[in-house]
Amino acid sequence: MIPYSLLDLAPIVQGSTARQALLNARSLAQTAEEVGYQRFWLAEHHNMTGIASAATAVVIGYVAEGTSRIRVGSGGIMLPNHAPLMVAEQFGTLASLYPGRIDLGLGRAPGTDSLTTQALRRYHDSVDQFPRDVQELQHYFKPATPDQAVRAIPGEGLQVPIWLLGSSLFSAQLAAVMGLPFAFAAHFAPDYLEQALDLYRSRFRPSQQLSSPWSMAAIPLYAADTDEEAHYLMSSVQQQFIALRRGTPGPLKPPVNDLSQQYSSAELATAAHALREAVVGGPERIREGILAFVKRTGVNEIMFSSHIHDHAKRLHSVRLAAAACRTITLV
């Protein structure tokens, strides 16, 4: 059985609040734990009126406190927005409170628009310093040396697992060189998926954390009792993608029956391209789609992104995906 996990942005749905989005995130994690998901990751985004996970480490703590076994982590922390020492302290605190359950996924994108990036970034060339910042962060998680002047407390000696995340070839190559697990963001930017995975595997160098390459991919997942209902539920995220491209992001809208009544064919094509790795349908189609994706890509784990307007239907979707994954045996 392939390990299966969930990625969440704590979506704020139209007509609701950030508070309810955070309550839903913990409810979703509890359901995920109940049906066997391995990880529950939250993503850092800023100045987004439809996303409540900006203070990612805080939300991770809230979710971890409401669960008992599932690994909880970041998918990811956008490291150029933060001093590595502060990330080490935050995740060292989380790992001290919830030992053996915290993951630290790192990204190099800002997770926001250009103006907010300027408000967040510590220095203008912070993205270029990403490899150095990852190394600095790793250093803080190692046991302190007697002459070490700056230490992460909590953090030192905890060896919090670090993942590199990406949607391009840069992070794949860096993860390979540093000997770190790699997660590809095929849920919104699938263009370089297979090329990045091949590059990662071919250039991997063993490290203290990892002896052989270990990859995961995030894909959109919309499961329901019927194929028709699943496609209907997915229309919310299609609207969200189009709104983002228009520069008018907002809360997650209710699903609609016919997107062509509201959007141009070009906009619908753009959304379809971004979401082309989506697995959508009833139980049998979901099982077939997951199996086909795993066989084609050879990933070691799979992570689902499933933003559905109705929370009860979202819970049902992740239950159906778990049931499908439990029936998949890879030879």
GROMACS .gro file of C-alpha atoms in nm:
model
  331
    1MET     CA    1   0.000   0.000   0.000
    2ILE     CA    2   0.138   0.340  -0.093
    3PRO     CA    3   0.150   0.596   0.192
    4TYR     CA    4  -0.112   0.865   0.136
    5SER     CA    5  -0.130   1.213   0.289
    6LEU     CA    6  -0.320   1.542   0.276
    7LEU     CA    7  -0.218   1.898   0.194
    8ASP     CA    8  -0.439   2.174   0.334
    9LEU     CA    9  -0.446   2.553   0.303
   10ALA     CA   10  -0.729   2.597   0.556
   11PRO     CA   11  -0.953   2.740   0.279
   12ILE     CA   12  -1.198   3.011   0.378
   13VAL     CA   13  -1.520   2.936   0.194
   14GLN     CA   14  -1.756   3.202   0.071
   15GLY     CA   15  -1.992   3.307   0.348
   16SER     CA   16  -1.769   3.174   0.627
   17THR     CA   17  -1.473   3.294   0.838
   18ALA     CA   18  -1.105   3.227   0.900
   19ARG     CA   19  -1.195   3.084   1.239
   20GLN     CA   20  -1.423   2.826   1.080
   21ALA     CA   21  -1.154   2.743   0.825
   22LEU     CA   22  -0.911   2.664   1.106
   23LEU     CA   23  -1.170   2.455   1.290
   24ASN     CA   24  -1.230   2.269   0.965
   25ALA     CA   25  -0.857   2.209   0.921
   26ARG     CA   26  -0.838   2.029   1.253
   27SER     CA   27  -1.157   1.837   1.180
   28LEU     CA   28  -1.009   1.730   0.846
   29ALA     CA   29  -0.685   1.617   1.013
   30GLN     CA   30  -0.880   1.415   1.269
   31THR     CA   31  -1.069   1.239   0.990
   32ALA     CA   32  -0.744   1.183   0.801
   33GLU     CA   33  -0.589   1.025   1.108
   34GLU     CA   34  -0.893   0.802   1.155
   35VAL     CA   35  -0.871   0.659   0.801
   36GLY     CA   36  -0.496   0.607   0.783
   37TYR     CA   37  -0.339   0.914   0.625
   38GLN     CA   38   0.032   0.939   0.701
   39ARG     CA   39   0.081   1.317   0.696
   40PHE     CA   40  -0.126   1.632   0.719
   41TRP     CA   41   0.062   1.932   0.583
   42LEU     CA   42  -0.033   2.300   0.583
   43ALA     CA   43   0.096   2.560   0.338
   44GLU     CA   44   0.219   2.914   0.398
   45HIS     CA   45   0.038   3.183   0.199
   46HIS     CA   46   0.004   3.554   0.275
   47ASN     CA   47  -0.245   3.828   0.191
   48MET     CA   48  -0.488   3.572   0.052
   49THR     CA   49  -0.850   3.635   0.149
   50GLY     CA   50  -0.938   3.271   0.088
   51ILE     CA   51  -0.658   3.106   0.288
   52ALA     CA   52  -0.624   3.093   0.668
   53SER     CA   53  -0.287   2.915   0.704
   54ALA     CA   54  -0.056   3.219   0.693
   55ALA     CA   55   0.080   3.159   1.045
   56THR     CA   56   0.167   2.805   0.945
   57ALA     CA   57   0.360   2.693   1.253
   58VAL     CA   58   0.077   2.813   1.478
   59VAL     CA   59  -0.181   2.617   1.278
   60ILE     CA   60   0.042   2.307   1.282
   61GLY     CA   61   0.047   2.321   1.661
   62TYR     CA   62  -0.331   2.356   1.673
   63VAL     CA   63  -0.379   2.057   1.444
   64ALA     CA   64  -0.118   1.845   1.622
   65GLU     CA   65  -0.286   1.913   1.957
   66GLY     CA   66  -0.615   1.785   1.816
   67THR     CA   67  -0.465   1.461   1.681
   68SER     CA   68  -0.250   1.188   1.831
   69ARG     CA   69  -0.074   0.981   1.561
   70ILE     CA   70  -0.071   1.147   1.219
   71ARG     CA   71   0.242   1.341   1.122
   72VAL     CA   72   0.172   1.714   1.095
   73GLY     CA   73   0.392   1.953   0.906
   74SER     CA   74   0.445   2.226   0.651
   75GLY     CA   75   0.394   2.198   0.281
   76GLY     CA   76   0.560   2.431   0.310
   77ILE     CA   77   0.732   2.700   0.505
   78MET     CA   78   0.858   2.956   0.253
   79LEU     CA   79   1.208   2.981   0.397
   80PRO     CA   80   1.317   3.307   0.227
   81ASN     CA   81   1.041   3.480   0.429
   82HIS     CA   82   1.202   3.376   0.758
   83ALA     CA   83   1.529   3.370   0.948
   84PRO     CA   84   1.645   3.005   0.966
   85LEU     CA   85   1.699   3.037   1.341
   86MET     CA   86   1.336   3.134   1.397
   87VAL     CA   87   1.214   2.840   1.187
   88ALA     CA   88   1.440   2.608   1.387
   89GLU     CA   89   1.300   2.744   1.713
   90GLN     CA   90   0.938   2.718   1.596
   91PHE     CA   91   0.970   2.364   1.466
   92GLY     CA   92   1.195   2.265   1.753
   93THR     CA   93   0.915   2.375   1.984
   94LEU     CA   94   0.660   2.176   1.784
   95ALA     CA   95   0.885   1.868   1.781
   96SER     CA   96   0.936   1.898   2.157
   97LEU     CA   97   0.561   1.913   2.217
   98TYR     CA   98   0.468   1.646   1.961
   99PRO     CA   99   0.776   1.421   1.936
  100GLY     CA  100   0.808   1.204   1.627
  101ARG     CA  101   0.515   1.373   1.452
  102ILE     CA  102   0.647   1.697   1.298
  103ASP     CA  103   0.765   1.742   0.937
  104LEU     CA  104   0.931   2.054   0.797
  105GLY     CA  105   0.873   2.103   0.424
  106LEU     CA  106   1.056   2.402   0.277
  107GLY     CA  107   0.981   2.610  -0.030
  108ARG     CA  108   1.160   2.902  -0.194
  109ALA     CA  109   0.861   3.087  -0.343
  110PRO     CA  110   0.707   3.380  -0.154
  111GLY     CA  111   0.358   3.233  -0.129
  112THR     CA  112   0.202   3.569  -0.212
  113ASP     CA  113   0.198   3.870  -0.447
  114SER     CA  114   0.491   4.102  -0.519
  115LEU     CA  115   0.390   4.381  -0.280
  116THR     CA  116   0.341   4.141   0.010
  117THR     CA  117   0.671   3.977  -0.078
  118GLN     CA  118   0.842   4.309  -0.021
  119ALA     CA  119   0.674   4.334   0.319
  120LEU     CA  120   0.785   3.982   0.415
  121ARG     CA  121   1.133   3.933   0.274
  122ARG     CA  122   1.435   3.987   0.492
  123TYR     CA  123   1.652   4.097   0.199
  124HIS     CA  124   1.604   4.135  -0.176
  125ASP     CA  125   1.821   3.839  -0.281
  126SER     CA  126   1.667   3.600  -0.027
  127VAL     CA  127   1.556   3.348  -0.291
  128ASP     CA  128   1.914   3.326  -0.420
  129GLN     CA  129   2.027   3.245  -0.066
  130PHE     CA  130   1.786   2.953  -0.031
  131PRO     CA  131   2.048   2.671  -0.041
  132ARG     CA  132   2.256   2.848   0.222
  133ASP     CA  133   1.951   2.906   0.441
  134VAL     CA  134   1.859   2.535   0.423
  135GLN     CA  135   2.210   2.443   0.536
  136GLU     CA  136   2.191   2.694   0.821
  137LEU     CA  137   1.858   2.550   0.931
  138GLN     CA  138   1.998   2.196   0.925
  139HIS     CA  139   2.285   2.314   1.142
  140TYR     CA  140   2.050   2.436   1.415
  141PHE     CA  141   1.883   2.093   1.438
  142LYS     CA  142   2.214   1.915   1.500
  143PRO     CA  143   2.355   1.866   1.851
  144ALA     CA  144   2.527   2.187   1.957
  145THR     CA  145   2.905   2.201   1.973
  146PRO     CA  146   3.076   2.335   2.288
  147ASP     CA  147   3.185   2.657   2.114
  148GLN     CA  148   2.859   2.718   1.926
  149ALA     CA  149   2.760   3.082   1.977
  150VAL     CA  150   2.406   3.070   1.833
  151ARG     CA  151   2.178   2.780   1.923
  152ALA     CA  152   1.814   2.690   1.858
  153ILE     CA  153   1.647   2.615   2.192
  154PRO     CA  154   1.423   2.420   2.150
  155GLY     CA  155   1.556   2.269   1.829
  156GLU     CA  156   1.913   2.155   1.872
  157GLY     CA  157   1.960   1.781   1.857
  158LEU     CA  158   1.602   1.712   1.747
  159GLN     CA  159   1.682   1.629   1.382
  160VAL     CA  160   1.339   1.745   1.259
  161PRO     CA  161   1.287   1.580   0.915
  162ILE     CA  162   1.333   1.835   0.636
  163TRP     CA  163   1.172   1.800   0.292
  164LEU     CA  164   1.236   2.023  -0.008
  165LEU     CA  165   0.928   2.122  -0.206
  166GLY     CA  166   0.906   2.254  -0.557
  167SER     CA  167   0.732   2.286  -0.892
  168SER     CA  168   1.047   2.324  -1.101
  169LEU     CA  169   1.384   2.160  -1.154
  170PHE     CA  170   1.572   2.382  -0.906
  171SER     CA  171   1.441   2.225  -0.585
  172ALA     CA  172   1.460   1.876  -0.735
  173GLN     CA  173   1.831   1.921  -0.803
  174LEU     CA  174   1.895   2.081  -0.465
  175ALA     CA  175   1.711   1.801  -0.282
  176ALA     CA  176   1.922   1.548  -0.471
  177VAL     CA  177   2.251   1.720  -0.391
  178MET     CA  178   2.160   1.763  -0.023
  179GLY     CA  179   2.020   1.410   0.011
  180LEU     CA  180   1.675   1.522   0.123
  181PRO     CA  181   1.326   1.389   0.044
  182PHE     CA  182   1.153   1.578  -0.235
  183ALA     CA  183   0.786   1.668  -0.283
  184PHE     CA  184   0.658   1.802  -0.617
  185ALA     CA  185   0.362   2.041  -0.637
  186ALA     CA  186   0.170   1.874  -0.919
  187HIS     CA  187  -0.156   1.995  -0.764
  188PHE     CA  188  -0.116   2.337  -0.926
  189ALA     CA  189   0.200   2.334  -1.145
  190PRO     CA  190   0.243   1.992  -1.306
  191ASP     CA  191   0.452   2.091  -1.611
  192TYR     CA  192   0.790   1.964  -1.484
  193LEU     CA  193   0.662   1.674  -1.275
  194GLU     CA  194   0.827   1.378  -1.444
  195GLN     CA  195   1.140   1.567  -1.544
  196ALA     CA  196   1.192   1.687  -1.188
  197LEU     CA  197   1.144   1.339  -1.043
  198ASP     CA  198   1.390   1.189  -1.294
  199LEU     CA  199   1.647   1.458  -1.217
  200TYR     CA  200   1.607   1.407  -0.844
  201ARG     CA  201   1.654   1.032  -0.864
  202SER     CA  202   1.947   1.040  -1.106
  203ARG     CA  203   2.147   1.297  -0.908
  204PHE     CA  204   2.064   1.187  -0.554
  205ARG     CA  205   2.349   1.174  -0.304
  206PRO     CA  206   2.298   0.987   0.024
  207SER     CA  207   2.299   1.198   0.339
  208GLN     CA  208   2.272   1.155   0.713
  209GLN     CA  209   1.895   1.199   0.684
  210LEU     CA  210   1.832   0.979   0.380
  211SER     CA  211   2.021   0.690   0.221
  212SER     CA  212   1.824   0.667  -0.106
  213PRO     CA  213   1.586   0.900  -0.297
  214TRP     CA  214   1.237   0.940  -0.157
  215SER     CA  215   0.979   1.133  -0.354
  216MET     CA  216   0.622   1.245  -0.306
  217ALA     CA  217   0.383   1.431  -0.535
  218ALA     CA  218   0.077   1.636  -0.445
  219ILE     CA  219  -0.220   1.609  -0.681
  220PRO     CA  220  -0.577   1.741  -0.677
  221LEU     CA  221  -0.831   1.487  -0.552
  222TYR     CA  222  -1.208   1.519  -0.587
  223ALA     CA  223  -1.396   1.203  -0.490
  224ALA     CA  224  -1.770   1.154  -0.450
  225ASP     CA  225  -2.026   0.878  -0.480
  226THR     CA  226  -2.060   0.945  -0.854
  227ASP     CA  227  -1.834   1.083  -1.127
  228GLU     CA  228  -2.082   1.360  -1.196
  229GLU     CA  229  -2.088   1.484  -0.838
  230ALA     CA  230  -1.708   1.476  -0.815
  231HIS     CA  231  -1.672   1.700  -1.122
  232TYR     CA  232  -1.938   1.932  -0.978
  233LEU     CA  233  -1.744   1.962  -0.650
  234MET     CA  234  -1.421   2.034  -0.836
  235SER     CA  235  -1.574   2.340  -1.001
  236SER     CA  236  -1.504   2.539  -0.682
  237VAL     CA  237  -1.129   2.504  -0.721
  238GLN     CA  238  -1.152   2.570  -1.094
  239GLN     CA  239  -1.320   2.901  -1.013
  240GLN     CA  240  -1.048   2.971  -0.757
  241PHE     CA  241  -0.771   2.920  -1.014
  242ILE     CA  242  -0.938   3.148  -1.264
  243ALA     CA  243  -0.993   3.417  -1.000
  244LEU     CA  244  -0.626   3.398  -0.905
  245ARG     CA  245  -0.521   3.440  -1.270
  246ARG     CA  246  -0.754   3.738  -1.298
  247GLY     CA  247  -0.588   3.895  -0.995
  248THR     CA  248  -0.908   3.873  -0.793
  249PRO     CA  249  -0.849   3.594  -0.538
  250GLY     CA  250  -1.111   3.542  -0.273
  251PRO     CA  251  -1.295   3.285  -0.063
  252LEU     CA  252  -1.366   2.942  -0.211
  253LYS     CA  253  -1.690   2.969  -0.408
  254PRO     CA  254  -1.974   2.716  -0.414
  255PRO     CA  255  -1.967   2.467  -0.702
  256VAL     CA  256  -2.161   2.534  -1.020
  257ASN     CA  257  -2.302   2.307  -1.289
  258ASP     CA  258  -2.176   2.493  -1.595
  259LEU     CA  259  -1.853   2.693  -1.575
  260SER     CA  260  -1.882   2.800  -1.939
  261GLN     CA  261  -2.163   3.034  -1.841
  262GLN     CA  262  -1.920   3.247  -1.637
  263TYR     CA  263  -1.574   3.200  -1.786
  264SER     CA  264  -1.412   3.211  -2.128
  265SER     CA  265  -1.282   2.901  -2.303
  266ALA     CA  266  -0.927   3.034  -2.261
  267GLU     CA  267  -0.972   3.070  -1.885
  268LEU     CA  268  -1.120   2.722  -1.857
  269ALA     CA  269  -0.830   2.581  -2.059
  270THR     CA  270  -0.579   2.749  -1.828
  271ALA     CA  271  -0.746   2.600  -1.521
  272ALA     CA  272  -0.764   2.259  -1.687
  273HIS     CA  273  -0.393   2.273  -1.764
  274ALA     CA  274  -0.300   2.360  -1.406
  275LEU     CA  275  -0.526   2.085  -1.270
  276ARG     CA  276  -0.452   1.821  -1.531
  277GLU     CA  277  -0.312   1.571  -1.279
  278ALA     CA  278  -0.640   1.579  -1.085
  279VAL     CA  279  -0.802   1.251  -0.994
  280VAL     CA  280  -1.177   1.308  -1.012
  281GLY     CA  281  -1.471   1.070  -0.988
  282GLY     CA  282  -1.651   0.800  -0.799
  283PRO     CA  283  -1.477   0.524  -0.599
  284GLU     CA  284  -1.366   0.306  -0.892
  285ARG     CA  285  -1.243   0.594  -1.107
  286ILE     CA  286  -1.055   0.734  -0.807
  287ARG     CA  287  -0.880   0.402  -0.749
  288GLU     CA  288  -0.785   0.372  -1.116
  289GLY     CA  289  -0.658   0.730  -1.129
  290ILE     CA  290  -0.441   0.702  -0.819
  291LEU     CA  291  -0.293   0.372  -0.933
  292ALA     CA  292  -0.218   0.506  -1.281
  293PHE     CA  293  -0.048   0.816  -1.140
  294VAL     CA  294   0.170   0.618  -0.899
  295LYS     CA  295   0.274   0.368  -1.166
  296ARG     CA  296   0.356   0.643  -1.415
  297THR     CA  297   0.561   0.857  -1.178
  298GLY     CA  298   0.707   0.600  -0.940
  299VAL     CA  299   0.657   0.825  -0.638
  300ASN     CA  300   0.708   0.672  -0.294
  301GLU     CA  301   0.416   0.863  -0.142
  302ILE     CA  302   0.115   1.051  -0.270
  303MET     CA  303  -0.044   1.364  -0.121
  304PHE     CA  304  -0.390   1.491  -0.202
  305SER     CA  305  -0.514   1.848  -0.221
  306SER     CA  306  -0.893   1.852  -0.198
  307HIS     CA  307  -1.053   2.192  -0.152
  308ILE     CA  308  -1.428   2.142  -0.148
  309HIS     CA  309  -1.680   2.408  -0.048
  310ASP     CA  310  -1.897   2.180   0.167
  311HIS     CA  311  -1.693   2.050   0.461
  312ALA     CA  312  -1.896   1.732   0.502
  313LYS     CA  313  -1.842   1.646   0.135
  314ARG     CA  314  -1.472   1.720   0.175
  315LEU     CA  315  -1.451   1.472   0.461
  316HIS     CA  316  -1.633   1.217   0.248
  317SER     CA  317  -1.390   1.279  -0.039
  318VAL     CA  318  -1.082   1.209   0.172
  319ARG     CA  319  -1.245   0.896   0.316
  320LEU     CA  320  -1.313   0.765  -0.034
  321ALA     CA  321  -0.951   0.838  -0.136
  322ALA     CA  322  -0.821   0.652   0.170
  323ALA     CA  323  -1.038   0.352   0.089
  324ALA     CA  324  -0.901   0.351  -0.265
  325CYS     CA  325  -0.538   0.374  -0.150
  326ARG     CA  326  -0.583   0.083   0.089
  327THR     CA  327  -0.675  -0.143  -0.203
  328ILE     CA  328  -0.369  -0.050  -0.412
  329THR     CA  329  -0.078  -0.293  -0.389
  330LEU     CA  330   0.238  -0.198  -0.577
  331VAL     CA  331   0.464  -0.477  -0.699
   0.00000   0.00000   0.00000
